[in-house]
């Protein structure tokens, strides 16, 4: 079992930055692909970014490409999402998830989420 805990969310003005962290416990995440998802009220969950085991391959959704960057530090069992130039439409609950597969279409473990609110 892998437990995931997200942090770093908050309220920020448009154009600002936040860095989300996802710390894993229970198992090393070295052999897991990791992803960040978000869900805004009334909308479907969206895959924002993903990263493979080594960090050598990444995915970023078109909606965040050039603004968000996913990275990982396996020694710290942590995955990050650096979010720059935030927009009001980025407002959502952000979730971290772990997958046994890459490319990852199914995720096996999920965190509880952290709220990101971007004011205009």
CSV table of C-alpha atoms in Angstrom, one decimal:
chain,number,residue,atom,x,y,z
A,1,UNK,CA,0.0,0.0,0.0
A,2,UNK,CA,1.1,3.5,-0.8
A,3,UNK,CA,-0.3,6.5,1.2
A,4,UNK,CA,-0.1,9.9,-0.6
A,5,UNK,CA,-0.4,13.3,1.1
A,6,UNK,CA,-0.6,16.5,-0.9
A,7,UNK,CA,0.3,19.9,0.3
A,8,UNK,CA,1.1,23.4,-1.0
A,9,UNK,CA,-2.3,24.5,-2.1
A,10,UNK,CA,-3.8,27.8,-1.2
A,11,UNK,CA,-5.1,31.1,-2.4
A,12,UNK,CA,-3.1,33.0,-5.0
A,13,UNK,CA,-3.7,35.9,-7.4
A,14,UNK,CA,-3.8,35.4,-11.1
A,15,UNK,CA,-0.2,35.3,-12.5
A,16,UNK,CA,1.2,33.9,-9.2
A,17,UNK,CA,2.9,30.6,-8.5
A,18,UNK,CA,2.5,27.7,-6.2
A,19,UNK,CA,4.4,24.5,-5.8
A,20,UNK,CA,2.4,21.4,-4.8
A,21,UNK,CA,4.1,18.5,-3.1
A,22,UNK,CA,3.0,14.9,-2.8
A,23,UNK,CA,4.8,12.8,-0.1
A,24,UNK,CA,4.4,9.1,-0.2
A,25,UNK,CA,4.7,6.6,2.6
A,26,UNK,CA,4.3,2.9,3.0
A,27,UNK,CA,6.4,2.1,0.0
A,28,UNK,CA,9.0,3.7,-2.1
A,29,UNK,CA,7.6,5.4,-5.2
A,30,UNK,CA,10.7,4.5,-7.2
A,31,UNK,CA,8.8,1.9,-9.2
A,32,UNK,CA,5.6,4.0,-9.6
A,33,UNK,CA,4.7,6.4,-12.3
A,34,UNK,CA,3.1,9.4,-10.7
A,35,UNK,CA,0.4,11.8,-11.8
A,36,UNK,CA,-1.3,15.0,-10.8
A,37,UNK,CA,-5.0,15.4,-11.5
A,38,UNK,CA,-7.5,18.2,-10.7
A,39,UNK,CA,-11.2,18.5,-10.4
A,40,UNK,CA,-13.2,21.8,-10.3
A,41,UNK,CA,-16.8,22.0,-9.0
A,42,UNK,CA,-19.2,20.6,-11.6
A,43,UNK,CA,-16.4,19.4,-13.9
A,44,UNK,CA,-14.9,16.1,-14.6
A,45,UNK,CA,-11.5,15.1,-13.2
A,46,UNK,CA,-8.7,16.2,-15.5
A,47,UNK,CA,-5.2,14.7,-15.8
A,48,UNK,CA,-2.8,17.6,-15.5
A,49,UNK,CA,0.6,16.0,-15.6
A,50,UNK,CA,2.4,12.7,-15.2
A,51,UNK,CA,6.0,11.4,-14.8
A,52,UNK,CA,7.5,8.0,-15.3
A,53,UNK,CA,9.7,6.1,-12.7
A,54,UNK,CA,13.0,7.8,-13.5
A,55,UNK,CA,11.6,11.2,-14.4
A,56,UNK,CA,12.9,10.9,-17.9
A,57,UNK,CA,9.5,11.0,-19.5
A,58,UNK,CA,6.7,13.4,-18.6
A,59,UNK,CA,3.2,14.4,-19.8
A,60,UNK,CA,1.6,17.8,-19.4
A,61,UNK,CA,-2.0,18.6,-20.5
A,62,UNK,CA,-2.3,21.2,-23.2
A,63,UNK,CA,-4.1,23.5,-20.7
A,64,UNK,CA,-1.1,23.7,-18.5
A,65,UNK,CA,1.8,23.2,-20.9
A,66,UNK,CA,4.5,25.9,-20.5
A,67,UNK,CA,3.1,26.9,-17.1
A,68,UNK,CA,3.2,23.7,-15.0
A,69,UNK,CA,6.1,21.3,-14.5
A,70,UNK,CA,6.0,17.9,-12.8
A,71,UNK,CA,9.1,16.6,-11.2
A,72,UNK,CA,10.1,13.9,-8.7
A,73,UNK,CA,12.7,13.2,-6.0
A,74,UNK,CA,12.7,9.5,-5.4
A,75,UNK,CA,15.2,9.9,-2.5
A,76,UNK,CA,12.6,12.0,-0.7
A,77,UNK,CA,9.6,9.9,-1.9
A,78,UNK,CA,8.1,13.1,-3.2
A,79,UNK,CA,6.5,14.4,-6.4
A,80,UNK,CA,6.1,18.1,-7.2
A,81,UNK,CA,4.0,20.2,-9.4
A,82,UNK,CA,5.4,23.7,-10.0
A,83,UNK,CA,2.6,25.9,-11.2
A,84,UNK,CA,3.4,29.3,-12.7
A,85,UNK,CA,1.3,32.0,-14.3
A,86,UNK,CA,-1.8,30.7,-12.6
A,87,UNK,CA,-5.2,31.5,-14.0
A,88,UNK,CA,-8.6,31.5,-12.4
A,89,UNK,CA,-9.5,28.5,-14.5
A,90,UNK,CA,-6.8,26.5,-12.6
A,91,UNK,CA,-8.9,26.7,-9.5
A,92,UNK,CA,-9.6,23.1,-8.4
A,93,UNK,CA,-8.8,20.4,-5.9
A,94,UNK,CA,-5.5,18.9,-7.0
A,95,UNK,CA,-4.8,15.2,-6.4
A,96,UNK,CA,-1.7,13.1,-6.5
A,97,UNK,CA,-1.8,9.5,-7.7
A,98,UNK,CA,0.5,6.5,-8.3
A,99,UNK,CA,0.4,3.9,-11.0
A,100,UNK,CA,2.2,0.7,-11.7
A,101,UNK,CA,2.1,1.4,-15.4
A,102,UNK,CA,3.6,3.8,-17.9
A,103,UNK,CA,2.0,5.3,-19.9
A,104,UNK,CA,-0.5,5.4,-17.1
A,105,UNK,CA,-4.1,5.0,-17.9
A,106,UNK,CA,-5.1,3.6,-14.5
A,107,UNK,CA,-3.9,4.8,-11.1
A,108,UNK,CA,-3.8,2.6,-8.1
A,109,UNK,CA,-3.4,5.0,-5.2
A,110,UNK,CA,-4.7,8.5,-4.6
A,111,UNK,CA,-4.2,11.2,-2.1
A,112,UNK,CA,-6.9,13.3,-0.4
A,113,UNK,CA,-6.3,16.4,-2.5
A,114,UNK,CA,-5.3,20.0,-1.8
A,115,UNK,CA,-7.3,23.0,-2.8
A,116,UNK,CA,-5.9,25.6,-5.2
A,117,UNK,CA,-7.8,28.8,-5.6
A,118,UNK,CA,-6.8,31.5,-8.1
A,119,UNK,CA,-8.4,34.9,-7.8
A,120,UNK,CA,-8.7,37.3,-10.7
